[in-house]
XYZ file of C-alpha atoms in Angstrom:
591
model
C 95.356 -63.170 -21.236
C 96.624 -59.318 -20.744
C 99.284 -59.436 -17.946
C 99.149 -56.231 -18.137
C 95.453 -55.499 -17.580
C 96.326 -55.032 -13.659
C 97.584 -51.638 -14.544
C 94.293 -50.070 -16.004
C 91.741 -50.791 -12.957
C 91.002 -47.872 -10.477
C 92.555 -48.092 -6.987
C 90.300 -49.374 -3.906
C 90.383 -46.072 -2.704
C 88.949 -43.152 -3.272
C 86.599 -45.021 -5.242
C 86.256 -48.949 -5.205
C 87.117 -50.851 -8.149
C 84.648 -53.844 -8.762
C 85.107 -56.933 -6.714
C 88.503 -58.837 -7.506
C 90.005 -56.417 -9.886
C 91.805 -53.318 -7.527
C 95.105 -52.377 -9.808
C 97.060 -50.917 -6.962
C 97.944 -53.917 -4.261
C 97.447 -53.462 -0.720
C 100.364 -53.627 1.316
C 98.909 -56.954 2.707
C 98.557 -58.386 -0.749
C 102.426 -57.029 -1.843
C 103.777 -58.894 0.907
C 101.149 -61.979 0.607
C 102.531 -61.893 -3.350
C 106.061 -62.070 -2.434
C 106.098 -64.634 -0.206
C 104.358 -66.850 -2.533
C 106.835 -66.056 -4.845
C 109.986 -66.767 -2.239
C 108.218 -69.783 -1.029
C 107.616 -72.027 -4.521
C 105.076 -74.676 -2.758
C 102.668 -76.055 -4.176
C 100.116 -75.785 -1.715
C 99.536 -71.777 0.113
C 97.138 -71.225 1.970
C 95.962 -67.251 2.344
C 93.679 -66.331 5.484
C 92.214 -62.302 5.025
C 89.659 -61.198 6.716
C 86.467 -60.750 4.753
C 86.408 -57.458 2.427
C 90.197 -57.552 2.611
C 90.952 -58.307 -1.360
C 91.417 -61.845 -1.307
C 90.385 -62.433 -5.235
C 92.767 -59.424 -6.548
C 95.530 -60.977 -5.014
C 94.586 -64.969 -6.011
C 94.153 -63.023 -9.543
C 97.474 -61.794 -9.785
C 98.739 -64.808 -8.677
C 97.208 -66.236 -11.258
C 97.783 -63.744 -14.199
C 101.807 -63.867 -12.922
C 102.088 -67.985 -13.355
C 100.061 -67.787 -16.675
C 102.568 -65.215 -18.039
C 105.325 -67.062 -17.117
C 104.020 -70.013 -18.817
C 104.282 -71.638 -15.465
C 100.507 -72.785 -15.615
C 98.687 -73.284 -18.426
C 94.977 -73.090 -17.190
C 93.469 -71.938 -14.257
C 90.525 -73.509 -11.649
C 88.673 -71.597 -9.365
C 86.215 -73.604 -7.162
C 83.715 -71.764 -5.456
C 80.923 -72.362 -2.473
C 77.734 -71.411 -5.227
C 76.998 -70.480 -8.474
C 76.441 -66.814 -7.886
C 80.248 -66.766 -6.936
C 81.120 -68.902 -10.257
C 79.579 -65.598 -12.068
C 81.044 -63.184 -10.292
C 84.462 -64.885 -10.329
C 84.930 -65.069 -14.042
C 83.173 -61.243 -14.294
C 86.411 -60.333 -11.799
C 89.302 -62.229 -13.881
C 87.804 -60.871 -17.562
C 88.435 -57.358 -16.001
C 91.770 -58.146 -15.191
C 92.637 -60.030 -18.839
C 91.826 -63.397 -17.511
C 88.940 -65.640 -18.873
C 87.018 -68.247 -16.981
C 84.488 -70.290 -17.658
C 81.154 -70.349 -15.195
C 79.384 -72.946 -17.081
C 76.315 -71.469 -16.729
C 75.069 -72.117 -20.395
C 75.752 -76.046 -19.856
C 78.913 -75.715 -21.688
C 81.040 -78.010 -19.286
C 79.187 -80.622 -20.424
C 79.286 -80.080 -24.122
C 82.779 -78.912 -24.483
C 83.988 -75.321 -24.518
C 85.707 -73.046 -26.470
C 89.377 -73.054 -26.436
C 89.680 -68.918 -25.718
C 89.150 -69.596 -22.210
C 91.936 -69.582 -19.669
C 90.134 -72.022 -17.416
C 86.862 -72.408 -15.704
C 85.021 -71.812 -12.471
C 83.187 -74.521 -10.537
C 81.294 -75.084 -7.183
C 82.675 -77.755 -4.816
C 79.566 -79.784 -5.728
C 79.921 -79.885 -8.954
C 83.732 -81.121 -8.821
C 81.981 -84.162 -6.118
C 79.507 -84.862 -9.073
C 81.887 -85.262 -11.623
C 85.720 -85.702 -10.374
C 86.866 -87.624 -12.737
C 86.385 -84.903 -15.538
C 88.245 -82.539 -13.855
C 91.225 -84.995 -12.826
C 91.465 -85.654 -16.333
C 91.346 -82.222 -16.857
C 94.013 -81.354 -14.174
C 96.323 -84.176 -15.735
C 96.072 -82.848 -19.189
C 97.232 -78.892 -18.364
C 99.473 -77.300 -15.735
C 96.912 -76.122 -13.938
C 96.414 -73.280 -10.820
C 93.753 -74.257 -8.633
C 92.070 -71.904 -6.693
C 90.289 -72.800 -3.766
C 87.581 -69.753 -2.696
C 86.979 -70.270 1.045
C 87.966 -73.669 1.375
C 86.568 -74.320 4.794
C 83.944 -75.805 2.450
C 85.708 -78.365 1.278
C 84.652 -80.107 5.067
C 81.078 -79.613 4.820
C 80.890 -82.451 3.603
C 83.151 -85.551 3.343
C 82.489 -85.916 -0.464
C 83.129 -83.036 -1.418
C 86.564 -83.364 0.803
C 87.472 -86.660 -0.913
C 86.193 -85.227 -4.280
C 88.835 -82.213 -4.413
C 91.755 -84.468 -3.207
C 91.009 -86.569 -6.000
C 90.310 -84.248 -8.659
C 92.889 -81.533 -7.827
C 96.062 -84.108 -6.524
C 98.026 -83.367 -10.143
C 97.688 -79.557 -10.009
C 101.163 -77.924 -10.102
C 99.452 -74.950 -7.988
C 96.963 -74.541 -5.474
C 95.633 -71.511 -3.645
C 93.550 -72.158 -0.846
C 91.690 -68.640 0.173
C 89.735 -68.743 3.179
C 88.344 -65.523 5.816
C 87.069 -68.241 8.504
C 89.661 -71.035 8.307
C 87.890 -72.220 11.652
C 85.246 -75.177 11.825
C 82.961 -76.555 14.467
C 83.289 -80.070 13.352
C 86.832 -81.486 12.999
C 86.206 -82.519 8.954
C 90.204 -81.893 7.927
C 90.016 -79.567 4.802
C 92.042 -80.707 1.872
C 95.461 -79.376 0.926
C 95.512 -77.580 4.493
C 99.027 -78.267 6.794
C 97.823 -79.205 10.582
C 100.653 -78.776 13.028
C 100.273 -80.113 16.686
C 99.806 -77.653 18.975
C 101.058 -77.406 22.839
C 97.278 -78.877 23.594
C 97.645 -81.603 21.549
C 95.462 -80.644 19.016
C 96.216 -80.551 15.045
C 96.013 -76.762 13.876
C 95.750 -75.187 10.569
C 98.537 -73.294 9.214
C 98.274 -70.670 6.776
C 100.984 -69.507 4.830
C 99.914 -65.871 5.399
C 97.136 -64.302 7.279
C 95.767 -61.150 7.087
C 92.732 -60.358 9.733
C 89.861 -58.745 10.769
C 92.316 -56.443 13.342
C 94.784 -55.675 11.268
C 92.708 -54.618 8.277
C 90.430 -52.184 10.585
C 94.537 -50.526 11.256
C 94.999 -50.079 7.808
C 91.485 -48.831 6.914
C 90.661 -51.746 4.832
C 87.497 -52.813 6.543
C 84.688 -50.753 8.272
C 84.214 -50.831 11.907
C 81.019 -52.783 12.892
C 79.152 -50.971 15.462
C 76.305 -53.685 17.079
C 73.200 -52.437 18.164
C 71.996 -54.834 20.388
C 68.017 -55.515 21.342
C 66.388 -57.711 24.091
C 62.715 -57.688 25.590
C 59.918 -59.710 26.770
C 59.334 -63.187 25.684
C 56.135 -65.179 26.053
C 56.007 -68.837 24.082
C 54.118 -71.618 24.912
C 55.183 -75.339 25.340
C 53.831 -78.418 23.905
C 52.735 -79.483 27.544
C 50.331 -75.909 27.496
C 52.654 -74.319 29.973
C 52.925 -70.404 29.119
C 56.661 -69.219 29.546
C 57.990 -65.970 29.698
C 61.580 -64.628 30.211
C 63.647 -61.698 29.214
C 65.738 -61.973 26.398
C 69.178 -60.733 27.757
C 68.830 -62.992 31.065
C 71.236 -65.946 31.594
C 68.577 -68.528 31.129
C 68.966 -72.504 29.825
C 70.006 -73.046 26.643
C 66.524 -74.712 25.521
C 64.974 -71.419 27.168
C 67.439 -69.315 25.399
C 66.318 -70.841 22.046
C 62.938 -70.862 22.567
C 62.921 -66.589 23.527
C 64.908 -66.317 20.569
C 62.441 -68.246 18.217
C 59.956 -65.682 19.801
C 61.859 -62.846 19.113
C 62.068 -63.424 15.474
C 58.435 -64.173 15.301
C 57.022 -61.762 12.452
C 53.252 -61.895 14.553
C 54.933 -60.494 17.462
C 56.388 -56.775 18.891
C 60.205 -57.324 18.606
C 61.028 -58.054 15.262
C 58.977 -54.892 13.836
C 60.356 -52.543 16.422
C 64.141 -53.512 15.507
C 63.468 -53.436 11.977
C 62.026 -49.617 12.152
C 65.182 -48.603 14.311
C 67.397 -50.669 11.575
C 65.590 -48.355 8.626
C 65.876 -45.371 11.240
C 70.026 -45.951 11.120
C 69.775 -46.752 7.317
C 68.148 -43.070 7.070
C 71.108 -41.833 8.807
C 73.716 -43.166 7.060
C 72.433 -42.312 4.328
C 72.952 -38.329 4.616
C 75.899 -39.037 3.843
C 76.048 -42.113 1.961
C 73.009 -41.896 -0.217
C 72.890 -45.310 -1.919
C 73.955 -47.210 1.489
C 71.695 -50.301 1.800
C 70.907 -52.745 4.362
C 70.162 -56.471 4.634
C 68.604 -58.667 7.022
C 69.476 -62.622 7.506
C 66.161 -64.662 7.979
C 66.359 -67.917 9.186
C 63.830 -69.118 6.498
C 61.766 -68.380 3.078
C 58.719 -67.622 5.048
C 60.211 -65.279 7.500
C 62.182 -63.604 4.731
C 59.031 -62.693 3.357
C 57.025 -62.079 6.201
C 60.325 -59.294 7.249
C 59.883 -58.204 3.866
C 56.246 -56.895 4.402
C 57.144 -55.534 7.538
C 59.942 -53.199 6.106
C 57.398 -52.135 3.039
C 55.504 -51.377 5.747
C 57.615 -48.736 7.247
C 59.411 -47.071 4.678
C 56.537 -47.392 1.508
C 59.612 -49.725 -0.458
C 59.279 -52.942 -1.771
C 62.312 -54.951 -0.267
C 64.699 -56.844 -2.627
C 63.852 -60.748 -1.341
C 66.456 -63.423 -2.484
C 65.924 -66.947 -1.715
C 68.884 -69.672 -2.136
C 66.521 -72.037 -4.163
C 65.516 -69.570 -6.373
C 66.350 -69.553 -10.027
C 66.824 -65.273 -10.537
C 68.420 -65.001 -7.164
C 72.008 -64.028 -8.538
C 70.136 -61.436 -10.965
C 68.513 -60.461 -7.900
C 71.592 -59.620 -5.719
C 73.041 -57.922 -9.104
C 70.285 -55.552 -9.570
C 70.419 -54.593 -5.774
C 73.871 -54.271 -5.857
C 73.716 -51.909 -8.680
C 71.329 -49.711 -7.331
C 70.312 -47.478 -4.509
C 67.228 -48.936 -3.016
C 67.120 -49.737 1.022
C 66.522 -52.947 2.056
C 67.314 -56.507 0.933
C 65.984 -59.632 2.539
C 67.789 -62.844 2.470
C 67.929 -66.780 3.734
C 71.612 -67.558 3.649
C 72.507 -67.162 0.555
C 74.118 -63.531 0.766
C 76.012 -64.797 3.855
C 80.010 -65.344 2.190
C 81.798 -64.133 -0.420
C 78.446 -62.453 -1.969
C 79.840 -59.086 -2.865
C 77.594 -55.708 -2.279
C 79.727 -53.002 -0.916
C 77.092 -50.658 -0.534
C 75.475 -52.931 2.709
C 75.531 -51.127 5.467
C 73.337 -51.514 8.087
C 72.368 -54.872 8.750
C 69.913 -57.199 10.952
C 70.831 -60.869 12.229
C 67.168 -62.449 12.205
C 68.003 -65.719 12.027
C 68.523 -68.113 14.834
C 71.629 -69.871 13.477
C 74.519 -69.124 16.227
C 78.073 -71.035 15.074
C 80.877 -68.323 14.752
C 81.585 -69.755 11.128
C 78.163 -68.427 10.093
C 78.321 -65.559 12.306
C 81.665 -64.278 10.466
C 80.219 -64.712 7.606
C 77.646 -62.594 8.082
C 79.453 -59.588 9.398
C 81.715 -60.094 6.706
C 79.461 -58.632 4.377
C 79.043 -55.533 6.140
C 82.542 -54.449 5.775
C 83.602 -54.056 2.718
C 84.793 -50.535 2.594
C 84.490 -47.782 -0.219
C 85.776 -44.764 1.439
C 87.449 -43.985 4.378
C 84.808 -43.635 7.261
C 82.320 -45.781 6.359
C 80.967 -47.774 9.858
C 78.990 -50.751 9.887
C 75.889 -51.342 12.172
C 74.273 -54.901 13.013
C 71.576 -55.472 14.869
C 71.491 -58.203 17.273
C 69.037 -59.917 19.672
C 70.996 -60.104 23.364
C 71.590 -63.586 22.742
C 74.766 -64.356 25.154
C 76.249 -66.418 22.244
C 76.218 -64.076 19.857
C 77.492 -61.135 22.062
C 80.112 -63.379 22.520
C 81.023 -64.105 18.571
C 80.462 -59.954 18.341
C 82.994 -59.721 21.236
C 85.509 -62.234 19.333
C 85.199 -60.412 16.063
C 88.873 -59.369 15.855
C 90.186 -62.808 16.819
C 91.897 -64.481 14.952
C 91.432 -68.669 15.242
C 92.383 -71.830 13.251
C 90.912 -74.679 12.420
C 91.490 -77.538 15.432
C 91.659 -81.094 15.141
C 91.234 -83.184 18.286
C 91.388 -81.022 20.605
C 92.023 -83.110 23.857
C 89.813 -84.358 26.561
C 89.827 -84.035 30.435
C 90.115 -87.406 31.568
C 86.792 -86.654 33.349
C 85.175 -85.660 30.695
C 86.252 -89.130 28.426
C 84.975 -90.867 31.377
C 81.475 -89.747 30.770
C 81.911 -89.131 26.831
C 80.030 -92.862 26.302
C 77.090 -91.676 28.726
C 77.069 -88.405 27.006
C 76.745 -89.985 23.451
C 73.324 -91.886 24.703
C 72.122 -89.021 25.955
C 72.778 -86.909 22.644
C 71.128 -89.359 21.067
C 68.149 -89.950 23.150
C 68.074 -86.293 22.730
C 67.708 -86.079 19.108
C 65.221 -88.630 19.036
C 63.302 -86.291 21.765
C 63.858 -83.450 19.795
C 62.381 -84.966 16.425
C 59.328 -85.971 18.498
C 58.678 -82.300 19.764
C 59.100 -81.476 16.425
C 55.994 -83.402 14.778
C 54.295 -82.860 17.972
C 54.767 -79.125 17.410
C 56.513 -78.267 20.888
C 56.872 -74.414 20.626
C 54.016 -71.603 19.756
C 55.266 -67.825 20.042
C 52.563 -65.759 22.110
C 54.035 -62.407 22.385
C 57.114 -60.112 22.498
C 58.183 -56.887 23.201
C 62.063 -55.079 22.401
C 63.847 -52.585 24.247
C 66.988 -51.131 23.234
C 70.083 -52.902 25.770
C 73.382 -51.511 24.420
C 76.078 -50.981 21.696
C 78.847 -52.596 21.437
C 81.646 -51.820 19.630
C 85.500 -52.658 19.898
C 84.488 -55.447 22.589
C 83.298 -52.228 24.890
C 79.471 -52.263 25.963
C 78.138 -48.938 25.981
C 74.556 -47.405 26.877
C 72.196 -48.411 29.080
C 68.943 -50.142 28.444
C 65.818 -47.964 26.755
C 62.569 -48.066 25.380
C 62.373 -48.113 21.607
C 61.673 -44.664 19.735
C 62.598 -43.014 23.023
C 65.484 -40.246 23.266
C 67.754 -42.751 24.317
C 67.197 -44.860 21.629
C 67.398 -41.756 19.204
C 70.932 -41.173 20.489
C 72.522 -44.356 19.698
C 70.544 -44.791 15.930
C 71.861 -41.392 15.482
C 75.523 -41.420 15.219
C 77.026 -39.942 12.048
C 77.371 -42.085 8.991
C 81.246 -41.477 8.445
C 83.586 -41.964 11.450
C 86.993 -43.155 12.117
C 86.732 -45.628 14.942
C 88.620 -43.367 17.689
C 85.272 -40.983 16.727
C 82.840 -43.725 17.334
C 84.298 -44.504 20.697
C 84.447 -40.906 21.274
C 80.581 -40.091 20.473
C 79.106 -43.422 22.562
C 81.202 -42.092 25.545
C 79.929 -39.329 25.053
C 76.177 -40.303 24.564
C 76.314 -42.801 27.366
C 77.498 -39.749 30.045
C 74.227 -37.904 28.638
C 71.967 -41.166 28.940
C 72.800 -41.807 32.654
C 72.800 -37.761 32.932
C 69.072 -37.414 31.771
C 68.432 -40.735 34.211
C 69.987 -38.600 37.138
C 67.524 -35.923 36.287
C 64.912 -38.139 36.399
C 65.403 -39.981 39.286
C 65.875 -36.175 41.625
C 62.068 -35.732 39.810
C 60.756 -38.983 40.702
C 62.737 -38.134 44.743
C 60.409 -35.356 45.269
C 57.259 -36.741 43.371
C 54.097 -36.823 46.019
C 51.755 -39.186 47.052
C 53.631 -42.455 45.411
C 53.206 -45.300 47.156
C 55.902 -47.166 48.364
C 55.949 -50.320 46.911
C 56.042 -48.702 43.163
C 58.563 -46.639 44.310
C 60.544 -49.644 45.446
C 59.766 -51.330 42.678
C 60.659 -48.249 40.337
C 63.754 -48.279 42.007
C 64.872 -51.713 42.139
C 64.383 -51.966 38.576
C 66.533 -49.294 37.487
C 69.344 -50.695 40.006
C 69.057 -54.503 38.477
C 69.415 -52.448 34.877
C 72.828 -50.577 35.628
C 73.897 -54.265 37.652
C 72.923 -55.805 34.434
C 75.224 -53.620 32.114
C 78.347 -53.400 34.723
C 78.338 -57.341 34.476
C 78.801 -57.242 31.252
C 81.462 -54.783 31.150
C 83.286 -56.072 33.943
C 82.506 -60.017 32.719
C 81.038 -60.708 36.056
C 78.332 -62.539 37.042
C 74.774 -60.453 38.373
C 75.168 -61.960 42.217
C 78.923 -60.922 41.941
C 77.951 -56.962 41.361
C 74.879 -56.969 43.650
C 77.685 -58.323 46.448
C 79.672 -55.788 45.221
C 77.627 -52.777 45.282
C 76.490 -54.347 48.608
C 79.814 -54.345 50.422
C 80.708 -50.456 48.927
C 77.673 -49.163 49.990
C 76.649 -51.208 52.823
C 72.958 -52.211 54.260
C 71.078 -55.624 53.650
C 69.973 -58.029 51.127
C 68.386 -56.013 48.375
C 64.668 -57.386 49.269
C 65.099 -55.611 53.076
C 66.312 -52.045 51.441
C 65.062 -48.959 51.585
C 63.810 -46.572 48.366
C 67.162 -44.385 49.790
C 69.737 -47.542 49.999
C 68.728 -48.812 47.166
C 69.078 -45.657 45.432
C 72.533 -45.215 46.947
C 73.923 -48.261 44.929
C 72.382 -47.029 41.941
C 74.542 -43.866 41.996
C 77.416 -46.206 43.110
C 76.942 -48.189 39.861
C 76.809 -45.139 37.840
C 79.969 -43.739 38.872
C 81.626 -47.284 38.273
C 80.072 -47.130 35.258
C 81.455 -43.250 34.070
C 84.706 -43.996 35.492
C 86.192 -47.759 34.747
C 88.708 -48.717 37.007
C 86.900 -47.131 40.454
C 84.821 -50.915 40.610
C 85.497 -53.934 40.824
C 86.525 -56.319 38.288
């Protein structure tokens, strides 16, 4: 091992050195490094935000204990085996070298050059006693990448508390440290909080907000998309809702399963504005790629045909259960084509700086996987760069987008309202009479997509909504897909401003056209009108976080007249220019 090898790699900026091996420490890692130094645990626990550097600095961690003779080997575990490759590719550049295992060696012995080797949480719950004994027999780092996984699932828990207990070292590295079960994760420190609850504690944290200040991460701009939904039950009942309304959460699910339906409108028409923003960022990032996140193998390939479709280019199509995935993500990687196509498996830790553009098509909603996702947009090779994700206008994950610079810890029973312990035996029968509901609409086959449609809703960036809702390929549409490719964020808040005064402009224009238009009769011109009034009430309450009835009261009270049903074409235009002025000018309306 070279201790010394940290002082030939490039810098992360201007031009990014390959994943895990930046010479030059970020301030965040410096300060990370000496407090692991000052501290002397055994057990530290780092939380950085995706694309913040987490392996350089676990690597010099490690290259500073194996100089000092304080360690004598070093074990990385890992989520998959793509990660076991690039890990030891990562510590060979910086002097360090790991064993992946993927010849088989680790069962038929290995060759004494290596410093240590890298393994997947499964494989340490398939064989922990090897790798106690191993642990016993050397001083030994361990290094835990993203050990939220060591909850999914309880043997795998129980398998690294076994196996890694003797290590003189461990580095737990984690960008989500949060769960949605309450699994404890090995070799974390819970402290109870003023709720009652058992938090994680890391040792140092680094996130998502505080690596956007020091130009470390891209800003993700979210383009998001709704539309008209038509599925049809397993009773023969035809439903149809829009996807941005407030609906049930089975109805919600269901329009969003239609959405993502390859046979129907929406899914094409987002991914031709998603290649229309890839064009765009590519002016000026010419080998700038994008990805979209399919819920399953045979949407993955059915998006694939779609995007060959409109841009003439066979998409890159990696599936977890496939044996030349990693070589897959590798080649793409290394290369300048346009789109890749995944199911999962390029959701964490996966590294391909040159993503870009992305599109959520997959109807998985926790936060966990949510971060995950974005996190491999924002990996950052020059100053500029800004992500864009696509979204459907599902609530929940406008609210994850909304929540993307929070930062949140892992909680362990968090407390009950007495009210709600009172009914928690009543709600376990019906969760499971659920379930057993559920898996009979399953076989039955309880859902069919008809049809769907997608219309452009709004951006939103930096928690702010902006734009209001448009037709796709329209100007509207254009405006928002055409923002520059490099822009600090105080630009990109600028420039939607800025194209949201023109959009609400151009509908100002209209609507004086559409005043003096002859010979309409009134009930489409009522109807004409109400719509585009229920639009602007739609995007004020979700700027101002309040709910539709509250705005329509609202507008109601400022501007006077009845119940929206008894208006006139003139009221009901009056509240539409009320809305747009709350709307150019927050603070005049009510929050």
């Amino acid at each position: 091992m070279s201790s010394s090898a940290f002082e030939h790699i490039s810098p992360a900026f201007p031009g990014r050195a390959p994943w895990g091996t930046s010479g030059r420490l970020r301030a965040w890692q410096s300060a990370a490094l000496e407090l692991y130094r000052a501290t002397g645990s055994t057990d530290f626990l780092t939380v950085a935000t995706p694309g913040a550097g987490k392996t350089t600095f676990a690597l010099r961690v490690a290259a500073e204990l194996l100089s000092a003779r304080r360690v004598q080997r070093i074990t990385v575990v890992c989520p998959t085996e793509h990660l076991k490759a690039q890990w030891a590719e990562a510590a060979a550049k910086v002097g360090i070298q790991l064993d992946p295992g993927l010849g088989g060696s680790s069962r038929g012995g290995r060759s004494r050059q290596y410093d240590g080797v890298v393994v997947t949480y499964a494989g340490v719950a398939a064989r922990v006693f090897h790798h106690r004994a191993r642990t016993e027999n050397f001083k030994t780092l361990v290094i835990f990448d993203e050990i939220h996984h060591a909850g999914d699932a309880l043997s795998w828990g129980d398998a690294i508390a076994e196996a890694f207990a003797p290590a003189v070292k461990r580095l737990a590295l984690t960008g989500t440290p949060f769960r949605s079960d309450e699994t404890p994760i090995p070799f974390v420190h819970y402290e109870r909080g003023d709720d009652g609850a058992l938090h994680s504690c890391a040792d140092y944290s680094y996130g998502y907000a505080d690596a956007l200040r020091d130009h470390v991460v891209r800003p993700v701009v979210f383009m998001t998309y709704g539309g008209q939904m038509r599925w049809r039950t397993r009773a023969g009942d035809e439903v149809e809702a829009d996807l941005a309304a407030p609906m049930t959460k089975d109805l919600t699910a269901n329009a969003w399963r239609t959405a993502l339906d390859p046979k129907g409108s929406w899914i094409p028409s987002v991914l031709a504005a998603a290649n229309t923003r890839l064009s765009q960022v590519r002016n000026a990032t010419p080998d700038a790629g994008g990805l979209v996140i399919a819920s399953d193998r045979q949407l993955a390939r059915a998006y694939a045909k779609i995007l060959h479709s409109i841009t003439g280019e066979a998409a890159t199509v990696v599936l977890s259960d496939d044996a030349g995935s990693s070589k897959k993500i590798d080649e793409f990687a290394a290369g300048d084509s346009r789109w890749m196509v995944a199911v999962r498996m390029v959701s964490e830790g996966v590294d391909v700086p040159r993503l870009s553009v992305g599109v959520y098509a997959t109807a998985t909603s926790t936060a966990l996987f949510f971060a995950q996702a974005v996190g491999r947009f924002v990996r950052t090779r020059r100053r500029g760069e800004v992500a864009t994700i696509f979204l459907p206008t599902v609530p929940l994950l406008l609210s994850h987008a909304s929540l993307l610079e929070r930062e949140r810890d892992h909680v362990i029973g968090k407390p009950k309202h007495a009210e709600d312990e009172l009914w928690a035996p009543e709600e376990a029968l019906i969760e499971q009479a659920n379930r057993t509901e559920q898996a009979s609409d399953d076989l039955l086959g309880s859902f069919e997509a008809i049809a769907s449609s997608a219309s452009f809703d709004h951006v939103l960036f930096d928690a702010q909504d902006y734009g209001l809702p448009a037709e796709p390929t329209s100007r509207d549409e254009a405006d928002y897909l055409g923002l520059p490719g490099l822009l600090e964020p105080e630009q990109v808040a600028t420039l939607l401003r800025e194209r949201q005064r023109r959009q609400l402009s151009r509908q100002e224009r209209q609507d004086r056209k559409d005043k003096v238009s002859p010979e309409v009769s009134l009930h489409r011109a009522l109807e004409t009108a109400r719509k585009e009034l229920n639009s602007l009430v739609s995007q004020y309450a979700r700027t101002a976080g309040m709910p539709h009835s509250h705005v329509h009261a609202a507008v109601r009270r400022e501007c006077g007249g009845p119940a929206l049903a008894g208006c006139t074409t003139d009221q009901v235009r009056e509240r539409t220019e009320t809305l747009r002025r709350w709307l150019l000018h927050p603070g005049t309306g009510p929050r």
